[in-house]
Amino acid sequence: MAFSLMEYKEAFPWRTAIKEEVLERRMPPWGAVKGFGDFRNDQALTPEQLELITSWSQGGSPEGDEKDLPPKDKLEEMMKESAWLSNGPRLDHQPGEIIASGDFKLIKPFTLDGLLPKNVPNESFQMVAELPDGRIEPLLWLNGYKLEFAHPFLLLTPLELPAGTVIRGIPSGANVALLPAPQN
């Protein structure tokens, strides 16, 4: 079910559904478990934002003051930057990216900037990097990710992965693009 949230009068009838969807973390459609990997483009709601929406929904859903709204042109600019309203990421192969499936072993060093699920099941799964020295780095825990809202998960800080690193946790038949850090 889709409905607009651009105007108060459009959102008001859906206030209870909005609260339920955000509390179940189906809205906005981020698709990853918070706290398993740090992402610079994380658009999942914070606990404070969840509390604000819950309080609004349970407190009569007041409209608020128009003076607090961003100007229409600023709102349009913000919407262009949204992971869900842009043209979306390119799902074709990009230079330097590696398509990983199953347990994938790197044969040369790679600086990981992010991950882009390309063909993944609807089930929950965790991806980790097992480094040759025995350390394990959490990469991404997908849960409720939908390909129609495809977007990359860009690491807060690029991760240096030496040769011999094994990416584990990608389900059979699935593939995920390992996105390289930009060259300086």
Short mmCIF file of N, CA and C in Angstrom, two decimals:
data_model
loop_
_atom_site.label_atom_id
_atom_site.label_comp_id
_atom_site.label_asym_id
_atom_site.label_seq_id
_atom_site.Cartn_x
_atom_site.Cartn_y
_atom_site.Cartn_z
N MET A 1 0.85 -1.17 0.00
CA MET A 1 0.00 0.00 0.00
C MET A 1 0.89 1.23 0.00
N ALA A 2 0.59 2.18 -0.85
CA ALA A 2 1.39 3.40 -0.94
C ALA A 2 0.47 4.61 -0.78
N PHE A 3 0.97 5.61 -0.10
CA PHE A 3 0.24 6.86 0.06
C PHE A 3 1.24 7.98 0.26
N SER A 4 0.82 9.17 -0.06
CA SER A 4 1.72 10.32 0.02
C SER A 4 1.83 10.82 1.46
N LEU A 5 3.01 11.30 1.79
CA LEU A 5 3.25 11.94 3.08
C LEU A 5 3.64 13.41 2.89
N MET A 6 3.43 13.93 1.70
CA MET A 6 3.86 15.29 1.38
C MET A 6 3.02 16.35 2.07
N GLU A 7 1.77 16.07 2.29
CA GLU A 7 0.86 17.04 2.91
C GLU A 7 0.23 16.42 4.15
N TYR A 8 -0.01 17.24 5.16
CA TYR A 8 -0.62 16.76 6.40
C TYR A 8 -1.95 16.07 6.13
N LYS A 9 -2.78 16.69 5.29
CA LYS A 9 -4.12 16.14 5.04
C LYS A 9 -4.05 14.75 4.38
N GLU A 10 -2.95 14.47 3.68
CA GLU A 10 -2.77 13.15 3.06
C GLU A 10 -2.26 12.12 4.09
N ALA A 11 -1.45 12.56 5.03
CA ALA A 11 -0.87 11.66 6.02
C ALA A 11 -1.80 11.37 7.19
N PHE A 12 -2.62 12.35 7.58
CA PHE A 12 -3.45 12.23 8.78
C PHE A 12 -4.29 10.95 8.83
N PRO A 13 -5.00 10.58 7.77
CA PRO A 13 -5.83 9.36 7.86
C PRO A 13 -5.00 8.08 8.09
N TRP A 14 -3.71 8.15 7.82
CA TRP A 14 -2.85 6.98 7.92
C TRP A 14 -2.00 6.97 9.20
N ARG A 15 -2.29 7.85 10.15
CA ARG A 15 -1.42 8.02 11.32
C ARG A 15 -1.18 6.73 12.10
N THR A 16 -2.20 5.90 12.30
CA THR A 16 -2.01 4.65 13.04
C THR A 16 -1.17 3.68 12.22
N ALA A 17 -1.44 3.58 10.92
CA ALA A 17 -0.66 2.70 10.05
C ALA A 17 0.79 3.16 9.99
N ILE A 18 1.02 4.46 9.94
CA ILE A 18 2.38 5.00 9.92
C ILE A 18 3.13 4.57 11.17
N LYS A 19 2.49 4.76 12.32
CA LYS A 19 3.11 4.37 13.59
C LYS A 19 3.48 2.88 13.59
N GLU A 20 2.54 2.03 13.17
CA GLU A 20 2.80 0.59 13.15
C GLU A 20 3.93 0.23 12.19
N GLU A 21 3.96 0.85 11.02
CA GLU A 21 4.99 0.55 10.03
C GLU A 21 6.38 0.98 10.50
N VAL A 22 6.47 2.16 11.14
CA VAL A 22 7.80 2.60 11.60
C VAL A 22 8.26 1.79 12.80
N LEU A 23 7.34 1.39 13.68
CA LEU A 23 7.74 0.59 14.83
C LEU A 23 8.18 -0.82 14.41
N GLU A 24 7.61 -1.33 13.34
CA GLU A 24 8.02 -2.63 12.81
C GLU A 24 9.24 -2.50 11.90
N ARG A 25 9.71 -1.26 11.69
CA ARG A 25 10.88 -0.93 10.86
C ARG A 25 10.72 -1.33 9.40
N ARG A 26 9.45 -1.29 8.94
CA ARG A 26 9.18 -1.51 7.51
C ARG A 26 9.14 -0.18 6.77
N MET A 27 9.06 0.92 7.51
CA MET A 27 9.01 2.25 6.93
C MET A 27 9.93 3.13 7.77
N PRO A 28 10.81 3.90 7.21
CA PRO A 28 11.18 3.87 5.79
C PRO A 28 11.91 2.57 5.46
N PRO A 29 11.89 2.17 4.20
CA PRO A 29 12.43 0.85 3.83
C PRO A 29 13.96 0.82 3.76
N TRP A 30 14.62 0.79 4.91
CA TRP A 30 16.08 0.75 4.96
C TRP A 30 16.59 -0.66 4.69
N GLY A 31 16.00 -1.68 5.33
CA GLY A 31 16.32 -3.06 5.02
C GLY A 31 17.51 -3.66 5.74
N ALA A 32 18.09 -2.95 6.70
CA ALA A 32 19.22 -3.49 7.45
C ALA A 32 18.98 -3.32 8.95
N VAL A 33 19.57 -4.22 9.73
CA VAL A 33 19.46 -4.15 11.18
C VAL A 33 20.41 -3.08 11.69
N LYS A 34 19.86 -2.15 12.47
CA LYS A 34 20.65 -1.05 13.02
C LYS A 34 21.68 -1.59 14.03
N GLY A 35 22.91 -1.09 13.95
CA GLY A 35 23.95 -1.47 14.89
C GLY A 35 24.85 -2.59 14.40
N PHE A 36 24.54 -3.17 13.25
CA PHE A 36 25.39 -4.21 12.66
C PHE A 36 25.99 -3.60 11.41
N GLY A 37 27.14 -2.96 11.58
CA GLY A 37 27.75 -2.17 10.51
C GLY A 37 27.35 -0.71 10.68
N ASP A 38 28.25 0.20 10.33
CA ASP A 38 27.99 1.64 10.42
C ASP A 38 27.99 2.21 9.01
N PHE A 39 26.91 2.92 8.65
CA PHE A 39 26.74 3.39 7.29
C PHE A 39 26.54 4.90 7.24
N ARG A 40 27.23 5.54 6.33
CA ARG A 40 27.13 7.00 6.21
C ARG A 40 25.82 7.42 5.54
N ASN A 41 25.13 6.51 4.86
CA ASN A 41 23.86 6.85 4.23
C ASN A 41 22.68 6.20 4.94
N ASP A 42 22.84 5.88 6.22
CA ASP A 42 21.78 5.24 7.00
C ASP A 42 20.57 6.16 7.07
N GLN A 43 19.46 5.70 6.50
CA GLN A 43 18.23 6.49 6.52
C GLN A 43 17.17 5.85 7.41
N ALA A 44 17.59 4.87 8.24
CA ALA A 44 16.67 4.28 9.19
C ALA A 44 16.38 5.30 10.29
N LEU A 45 15.22 5.17 10.90
CA LEU A 45 14.84 6.11 11.94
C LEU A 45 15.58 5.82 13.24
N THR A 46 15.93 6.89 13.95
CA THR A 46 16.59 6.77 15.25
C THR A 46 15.52 6.48 16.32
N PRO A 47 15.93 5.99 17.50
CA PRO A 47 14.94 5.80 18.58
C PRO A 47 14.18 7.09 18.90
N GLU A 48 14.85 8.23 18.84
CA GLU A 48 14.19 9.50 19.12
C GLU A 48 13.12 9.81 18.06
N GLN A 49 13.42 9.53 16.80
CA GLN A 49 12.44 9.76 15.74
C GLN A 49 11.25 8.80 15.87
N LEU A 50 11.53 7.55 16.26
CA LEU A 50 10.44 6.59 16.48
C LEU A 50 9.53 7.07 17.60
N GLU A 51 10.12 7.57 18.69
CA GLU A 51 9.34 8.09 19.82
C GLU A 51 8.51 9.29 19.40
N LEU A 52 9.07 10.18 18.59
CA LEU A 52 8.35 11.36 18.13
C LEU A 52 7.12 10.96 17.31
N ILE A 53 7.29 10.01 16.40
CA ILE A 53 6.16 9.56 15.57
C ILE A 53 5.10 8.88 16.43
N THR A 54 5.53 8.05 17.37
CA THR A 54 4.59 7.37 18.26
C THR A 54 3.81 8.39 19.09
N SER A 55 4.51 9.36 19.67
CA SER A 55 3.85 10.40 20.47
C SER A 55 2.87 11.20 19.62
N TRP A 56 3.25 11.53 18.40
CA TRP A 56 2.37 12.27 17.49
C TRP A 56 1.11 11.46 17.20
N SER A 57 1.28 10.19 16.88
CA SER A 57 0.14 9.34 16.54
C SER A 57 -0.80 9.15 17.72
N GLN A 58 -0.24 8.93 18.91
CA GLN A 58 -1.06 8.67 20.09
C GLN A 58 -1.56 9.96 20.76
N GLY A 59 -1.00 11.09 20.38
CA GLY A 59 -1.35 12.35 21.02
C GLY A 59 -2.32 13.21 20.21
N GLY A 60 -3.10 12.61 19.34
CA GLY A 60 -4.08 13.36 18.58
C GLY A 60 -3.59 13.80 17.21
N SER A 61 -2.35 13.55 16.89
CA SER A 61 -1.77 13.85 15.57
C SER A 61 -1.93 15.31 15.16
N PRO A 62 -1.45 16.25 16.00
CA PRO A 62 -1.59 17.67 15.65
C PRO A 62 -0.81 18.03 14.39
N GLU A 63 -1.32 19.05 13.68
CA GLU A 63 -0.71 19.42 12.41
C GLU A 63 0.63 20.13 12.56
N GLY A 64 0.82 20.91 13.56
CA GLY A 64 2.06 21.65 13.68
C GLY A 64 1.97 23.00 12.98
N ASP A 65 3.03 23.80 13.10
CA ASP A 65 3.04 25.14 12.54
C ASP A 65 3.68 25.16 11.16
N GLU A 66 3.03 25.84 10.23
CA GLU A 66 3.55 25.92 8.87
C GLU A 66 4.92 26.61 8.84
N LYS A 67 5.16 27.51 9.78
CA LYS A 67 6.44 28.23 9.82
C LYS A 67 7.62 27.29 10.07
N ASP A 68 7.36 26.10 10.63
CA ASP A 68 8.43 25.14 10.91
C ASP A 68 8.75 24.25 9.72
N LEU A 69 7.97 24.33 8.66
CA LEU A 69 8.22 23.52 7.47
C LEU A 69 9.35 24.12 6.65
N PRO A 70 10.12 23.25 5.99
CA PRO A 70 11.15 23.80 5.08
C PRO A 70 10.46 24.42 3.87
N PRO A 71 11.10 25.41 3.22
CA PRO A 71 10.52 25.96 2.00
C PRO A 71 10.33 24.85 0.96
N LYS A 72 9.33 24.99 0.09
CA LYS A 72 9.01 23.95 -0.90
C LYS A 72 10.23 23.56 -1.74
N ASP A 73 11.04 24.56 -2.17
CA ASP A 73 12.20 24.23 -2.99
C ASP A 73 13.24 23.42 -2.19
N LYS A 74 13.38 23.71 -0.89
CA LYS A 74 14.31 22.96 -0.03
C LYS A 74 13.79 21.53 0.16
N LEU A 75 12.48 21.38 0.33
CA LEU A 75 11.89 20.07 0.48
C LEU A 75 12.10 19.23 -0.79
N GLU A 76 11.92 19.84 -1.94
CA GLU A 76 12.14 19.14 -3.21
C GLU A 76 13.59 18.70 -3.34
N GLU A 77 14.53 19.54 -2.90
CA GLU A 77 15.95 19.19 -2.94
C GLU A 77 16.24 18.02 -2.01
N MET A 78 15.64 18.04 -0.81
CA MET A 78 15.82 16.95 0.14
C MET A 78 15.27 15.64 -0.43
N MET A 79 14.16 15.72 -1.12
CA MET A 79 13.55 14.52 -1.69
C MET A 79 14.42 13.92 -2.78
N LYS A 80 15.13 14.76 -3.55
CA LYS A 80 16.01 14.26 -4.60
C LYS A 80 17.13 13.42 -4.02
N GLU A 81 17.55 13.74 -2.78
CA GLU A 81 18.64 13.02 -2.13
C GLU A 81 18.18 11.74 -1.44
N SER A 82 16.88 11.52 -1.39
CA SER A 82 16.33 10.35 -0.73
C SER A 82 16.68 9.08 -1.50
N ALA A 83 16.97 8.02 -0.77
CA ALA A 83 17.27 6.73 -1.40
C ALA A 83 16.05 6.16 -2.11
N TRP A 84 14.85 6.61 -1.75
CA TRP A 84 13.64 5.98 -2.27
C TRP A 84 12.99 6.77 -3.39
N LEU A 85 13.33 8.02 -3.55
CA LEU A 85 12.68 8.82 -4.59
C LEU A 85 13.61 9.23 -5.71
N SER A 86 14.87 8.87 -5.58
CA SER A 86 15.81 9.19 -6.66
C SER A 86 15.64 8.15 -7.76
N ASN A 87 16.46 8.24 -8.78
CA ASN A 87 16.41 7.23 -9.83
C ASN A 87 16.97 5.91 -9.33
N GLY A 88 17.47 5.88 -8.12
CA GLY A 88 18.00 4.66 -7.54
C GLY A 88 19.41 4.39 -8.02
N PRO A 89 20.07 3.45 -7.38
CA PRO A 89 21.43 3.13 -7.79
C PRO A 89 21.41 2.36 -9.10
N ARG A 90 22.50 2.44 -9.78
CA ARG A 90 22.64 1.62 -10.99
C ARG A 90 22.92 0.20 -10.54
N LEU A 91 22.13 -0.73 -11.05
CA LEU A 91 22.31 -2.11 -10.67
C LEU A 91 23.19 -2.88 -11.66
N ASP A 92 23.62 -2.19 -12.74
CA ASP A 92 24.53 -2.85 -13.66
C ASP A 92 25.94 -2.82 -13.06
N HIS A 93 26.84 -3.55 -13.65
CA HIS A 93 28.20 -3.67 -13.12
C HIS A 93 28.95 -2.34 -13.22
N GLN A 94 29.57 -1.92 -12.14
CA GLN A 94 30.35 -0.69 -12.08
C GLN A 94 31.83 -1.01 -12.06
N PRO A 95 32.67 -0.14 -12.60
CA PRO A 95 34.12 -0.39 -12.60
C PRO A 95 34.66 -0.61 -11.19
N GLY A 96 35.44 -1.66 -11.03
CA GLY A 96 36.09 -1.93 -9.76
C GLY A 96 35.28 -2.73 -8.77
N GLU A 97 33.98 -2.86 -8.99
CA GLU A 97 33.18 -3.61 -8.02
C GLU A 97 33.40 -5.10 -8.22
N ILE A 98 33.19 -5.84 -7.15
CA ILE A 98 33.31 -7.29 -7.17
C ILE A 98 31.95 -7.87 -6.82
N ILE A 99 31.47 -8.79 -7.61
CA ILE A 99 30.21 -9.47 -7.31
C ILE A 99 30.54 -10.72 -6.49
N ALA A 100 30.04 -10.75 -5.26
CA ALA A 100 30.33 -11.85 -4.35
C ALA A 100 29.08 -12.71 -4.17
N SER A 101 29.30 -14.01 -4.06
CA SER A 101 28.21 -14.93 -3.74
C SER A 101 28.79 -16.05 -2.89
N GLY A 102 27.95 -16.63 -2.05
CA GLY A 102 28.43 -17.67 -1.14
C GLY A 102 29.54 -17.15 -0.26
N ASP A 103 30.45 -18.02 0.17
CA ASP A 103 31.65 -17.58 0.88
C ASP A 103 32.66 -17.18 -0.18
N PHE A 104 33.04 -15.91 -0.18
CA PHE A 104 33.85 -15.35 -1.26
C PHE A 104 35.20 -14.93 -0.71
N LYS A 105 36.29 -15.47 -1.29
CA LYS A 105 37.64 -15.15 -0.82
C LYS A 105 38.31 -14.15 -1.76
N LEU A 106 38.81 -13.06 -1.18
CA LEU A 106 39.53 -12.05 -1.96
C LEU A 106 40.93 -12.57 -2.30
N ILE A 107 41.33 -12.43 -3.56
CA ILE A 107 42.66 -12.88 -3.96
C ILE A 107 43.66 -11.73 -3.99
N LYS A 108 43.15 -10.50 -3.83
CA LYS A 108 44.05 -9.34 -3.74
C LYS A 108 43.42 -8.34 -2.78
N PRO A 109 44.20 -7.41 -2.23
CA PRO A 109 43.64 -6.41 -1.30
C PRO A 109 42.51 -5.61 -1.97
N PHE A 110 41.57 -5.20 -1.14
CA PHE A 110 40.40 -4.46 -1.64
C PHE A 110 39.97 -3.48 -0.57
N THR A 111 39.74 -2.22 -0.96
CA THR A 111 39.22 -1.23 -0.02
C THR A 111 37.72 -1.14 -0.24
N LEU A 112 36.96 -1.65 0.74
CA LEU A 112 35.51 -1.74 0.65
C LEU A 112 34.87 -0.43 1.08
N ASP A 113 34.09 0.18 0.17
CA ASP A 113 33.38 1.41 0.47
C ASP A 113 31.92 1.15 0.82
N GLY A 114 31.38 0.04 0.33
CA GLY A 114 29.99 -0.26 0.60
C GLY A 114 29.57 -1.56 -0.04
N LEU A 115 28.29 -1.88 0.15
CA LEU A 115 27.72 -3.10 -0.39
C LEU A 115 26.41 -2.76 -1.09
N LEU A 116 26.16 -3.44 -2.19
CA LEU A 116 24.91 -3.25 -2.92
C LEU A 116 24.30 -4.61 -3.20
N PRO A 117 23.24 -4.97 -2.46
CA PRO A 117 22.55 -6.23 -2.74
C PRO A 117 21.99 -6.20 -4.16
N LYS A 118 22.30 -7.23 -4.93
CA LYS A 118 21.85 -7.28 -6.32
C LYS A 118 20.78 -8.33 -6.51
N ASN A 119 20.94 -9.46 -5.89
CA ASN A 119 19.98 -10.55 -6.00
C ASN A 119 19.99 -11.26 -4.66
N VAL A 120 19.07 -10.90 -3.79
CA VAL A 120 19.07 -11.46 -2.44
C VAL A 120 17.67 -11.96 -2.08
N PRO A 121 17.61 -12.97 -1.23
CA PRO A 121 16.30 -13.50 -0.81
C PRO A 121 15.62 -12.54 0.16
N ASN A 122 14.35 -12.77 0.39
CA ASN A 122 13.58 -11.95 1.33
C ASN A 122 13.88 -12.29 2.78
N GLU A 123 14.71 -13.28 3.02
CA GLU A 123 15.01 -13.69 4.39
C GLU A 123 16.12 -12.83 5.00
N SER A 124 16.23 -12.94 6.30
CA SER A 124 17.26 -12.22 7.04
C SER A 124 18.59 -12.97 6.95
N PHE A 125 19.69 -12.22 6.73
CA PHE A 125 21.02 -12.84 6.78
C PHE A 125 22.07 -11.81 7.09
N GLN A 126 23.19 -12.29 7.68
CA GLN A 126 24.30 -11.43 8.10
C GLN A 126 25.51 -11.70 7.23
N MET A 127 26.19 -10.61 6.87
CA MET A 127 27.45 -10.72 6.13
C MET A 127 28.58 -10.21 7.02
N VAL A 128 29.67 -10.96 7.04
CA VAL A 128 30.85 -10.56 7.79
C VAL A 128 32.09 -10.74 6.92
N ALA A 129 33.14 -10.04 7.29
CA ALA A 129 34.45 -10.22 6.65
C ALA A 129 35.34 -10.91 7.67
N GLU A 130 35.85 -12.09 7.30
CA GLU A 130 36.78 -12.82 8.15
C GLU A 130 38.17 -12.56 7.61
N LEU A 131 38.95 -11.77 8.35
CA LEU A 131 40.29 -11.37 7.90
C LEU A 131 41.31 -12.47 8.17
N PRO A 132 42.39 -12.48 7.40
CA PRO A 132 43.40 -13.53 7.57
C PRO A 132 43.98 -13.62 8.98
N ASP A 133 43.99 -12.49 9.73
CA ASP A 133 44.54 -12.52 11.10
C ASP A 133 43.54 -13.04 12.13
N GLY A 134 42.33 -13.45 11.66
CA GLY A 134 41.33 -14.02 12.55
C GLY A 134 40.25 -13.04 12.99
N ARG A 135 40.48 -11.75 12.77
CA ARG A 135 39.45 -10.77 13.15
C ARG A 135 38.22 -10.95 12.27
N ILE A 136 37.07 -10.62 12.86
CA ILE A 136 35.80 -10.66 12.12
C ILE A 136 35.21 -9.26 12.15
N GLU A 137 34.90 -8.73 10.97
CA GLU A 137 34.29 -7.40 10.85
C GLU A 137 32.84 -7.58 10.39
N PRO A 138 31.87 -7.08 11.18
CA PRO A 138 30.48 -7.13 10.71
C PRO A 138 30.31 -6.19 9.51
N LEU A 139 29.67 -6.65 8.47
CA LEU A 139 29.46 -5.82 7.29
C LEU A 139 28.02 -5.36 7.18
N LEU A 140 27.09 -6.30 7.13
CA LEU A 140 25.70 -5.95 6.86
C LEU A 140 24.79 -7.08 7.31
N TRP A 141 23.69 -6.71 7.95
CA TRP A 141 22.66 -7.68 8.34
C TRP A 141 21.39 -7.22 7.65
N LEU A 142 21.04 -7.92 6.58
CA LEU A 142 19.82 -7.58 5.85
C LEU A 142 18.62 -8.22 6.52
N ASN A 143 17.56 -7.43 6.64
CA ASN A 143 16.32 -7.92 7.22
C ASN A 143 15.20 -7.06 6.65
N GLY A 144 14.39 -7.64 5.80
CA GLY A 144 13.30 -6.89 5.19
C GLY A 144 13.74 -6.02 4.02
N TYR A 145 14.89 -6.31 3.45
CA TYR A 145 15.38 -5.55 2.30
C TYR A 145 14.55 -5.92 1.07
N LYS A 146 14.11 -4.91 0.35
CA LYS A 146 13.30 -5.14 -0.84
C LYS A 146 14.02 -4.57 -2.06
N LEU A 147 14.17 -5.38 -3.08
CA LEU A 147 14.89 -4.95 -4.28
C LEU A 147 14.22 -3.77 -4.96
N GLU A 148 12.89 -3.59 -4.79
CA GLU A 148 12.25 -2.43 -5.42
C GLU A 148 12.71 -1.11 -4.79
N PHE A 149 13.31 -1.19 -3.60
CA PHE A 149 13.90 -0.01 -2.95
C PHE A 149 15.42 -0.15 -2.92
N ALA A 150 15.98 -0.75 -3.95
CA ALA A 150 17.41 -1.05 -3.99
C ALA A 150 18.25 0.19 -3.72
N HIS A 151 19.21 0.03 -2.86
CA HIS A 151 20.14 1.12 -2.54
C HIS A 151 21.41 0.53 -1.97
N PRO A 152 22.51 1.24 -2.11
CA PRO A 152 23.76 0.75 -1.52
C PRO A 152 23.80 1.04 -0.02
N PHE A 153 24.60 0.28 0.67
CA PHE A 153 24.90 0.50 2.08
C PHE A 153 26.36 0.97 2.10
N LEU A 154 26.55 2.28 2.26
CA LEU A 154 27.89 2.88 2.18
C LEU A 154 28.50 2.96 3.57
N LEU A 155 29.66 2.32 3.74
CA LEU A 155 30.32 2.28 5.04
C LEU A 155 30.68 3.68 5.53
N LEU A 156 30.59 3.88 6.82
CA LEU A 156 30.97 5.15 7.42
C LEU A 156 32.43 5.45 7.10
N THR A 157 33.28 4.43 7.20
CA THR A 157 34.70 4.53 6.87
C THR A 157 35.06 3.35 5.98
N PRO A 158 35.70 3.59 4.84
CA PRO A 158 36.11 2.45 4.00
C PRO A 158 36.94 1.45 4.80
N LEU A 159 36.78 0.19 4.47
CA LEU A 159 37.43 -0.89 5.20
C LEU A 159 38.48 -1.55 4.32
N GLU A 160 39.74 -1.56 4.82
CA GLU A 160 40.85 -2.20 4.10
C GLU A 160 40.76 -3.70 4.33
N LEU A 161 40.56 -4.45 3.25
CA LEU A 161 40.48 -5.90 3.33
C LEU A 161 41.70 -6.50 2.63
N PRO A 162 42.56 -7.19 3.37
CA PRO A 162 43.74 -7.78 2.73
C PRO A 162 43.38 -9.01 1.90
N ALA A 163 44.27 -9.40 1.02
CA ALA A 163 44.10 -10.65 0.28
C ALA A 163 43.93 -11.77 1.28
N GLY A 164 43.07 -12.72 0.96
CA GLY A 164 42.79 -13.83 1.86
C GLY A 164 41.58 -13.61 2.74
N THR A 165 41.02 -12.39 2.75
CA THR A 165 39.80 -12.11 3.50
C THR A 165 38.66 -12.91 2.88
N VAL A 166 37.81 -13.48 3.73
CA VAL A 166 36.65 -14.23 3.25
C VAL A 166 35.38 -13.48 3.66
N ILE A 167 34.55 -13.17 2.67
CA ILE A 167 33.23 -12.58 2.92
C ILE A 167 32.29 -13.75 3.13
N ARG A 168 31.68 -13.82 4.30
CA ARG A 168 30.80 -14.95 4.64
C ARG A 168 29.36 -14.46 4.87
N GLY A 169 28.43 -15.37 4.63
CA GLY A 169 27.04 -15.13 4.98
C GLY A 169 26.11 -14.85 3.82
N ILE A 170 26.62 -14.77 2.61
CA ILE A 170 25.74 -14.52 1.46
C ILE A 170 25.05 -15.85 1.13
N PRO A 171 23.71 -15.87 1.17
CA PRO A 171 22.99 -17.13 0.92
C PRO A 171 23.25 -17.69 -0.47
N SER A 172 23.04 -18.97 -0.60
CA SER A 172 23.18 -19.66 -1.88
C SER A 172 22.25 -19.02 -2.91
N GLY A 173 22.78 -18.76 -4.09
CA GLY A 173 21.99 -18.17 -5.17
C GLY A 173 21.88 -16.66 -5.12
N ALA A 174 22.36 -16.05 -4.04
CA ALA A 174 22.31 -14.59 -3.90
C ALA A 174 23.64 -13.99 -4.32
N ASN A 175 23.64 -12.70 -4.64
CA ASN A 175 24.90 -12.00 -4.88
C ASN A 175 24.81 -10.56 -4.43
N VAL A 176 25.95 -10.08 -3.99
CA VAL A 176 26.07 -8.73 -3.45
C VAL A 176 27.31 -8.10 -4.06
N ALA A 177 27.18 -6.85 -4.51
CA ALA A 177 28.34 -6.14 -5.07
C ALA A 177 29.14 -5.53 -3.92
N LEU A 178 30.44 -5.78 -3.94
CA LEU A 178 31.37 -5.12 -3.03
C LEU A 178 31.84 -3.87 -3.76
N LEU A 179 31.51 -2.72 -3.21
CA LEU A 179 31.80 -1.45 -3.88
C LEU A 179 33.17 -0.93 -3.46
N PRO A 180 34.00 -0.58 -4.43
CA PRO A 180 35.34 -0.09 -4.09
C PRO A 180 35.31 1.36 -3.62
N ALA A 181 36.27 1.70 -2.78
CA ALA A 181 36.42 3.09 -2.36
C ALA A 181 36.86 3.90 -3.56
N PRO A 182 36.40 5.15 -3.68
CA PRO A 182 36.82 5.99 -4.80
C PRO A 182 38.33 6.20 -4.81
N GLN A 183 38.90 6.25 -5.98
CA GLN A 183 40.34 6.51 -6.12
C GLN A 183 40.57 8.00 -5.94
N ASN A 184 41.62 8.36 -5.21
CA ASN A 184 41.92 9.80 -5.01
C ASN A 184 42.63 10.38 -6.20
#
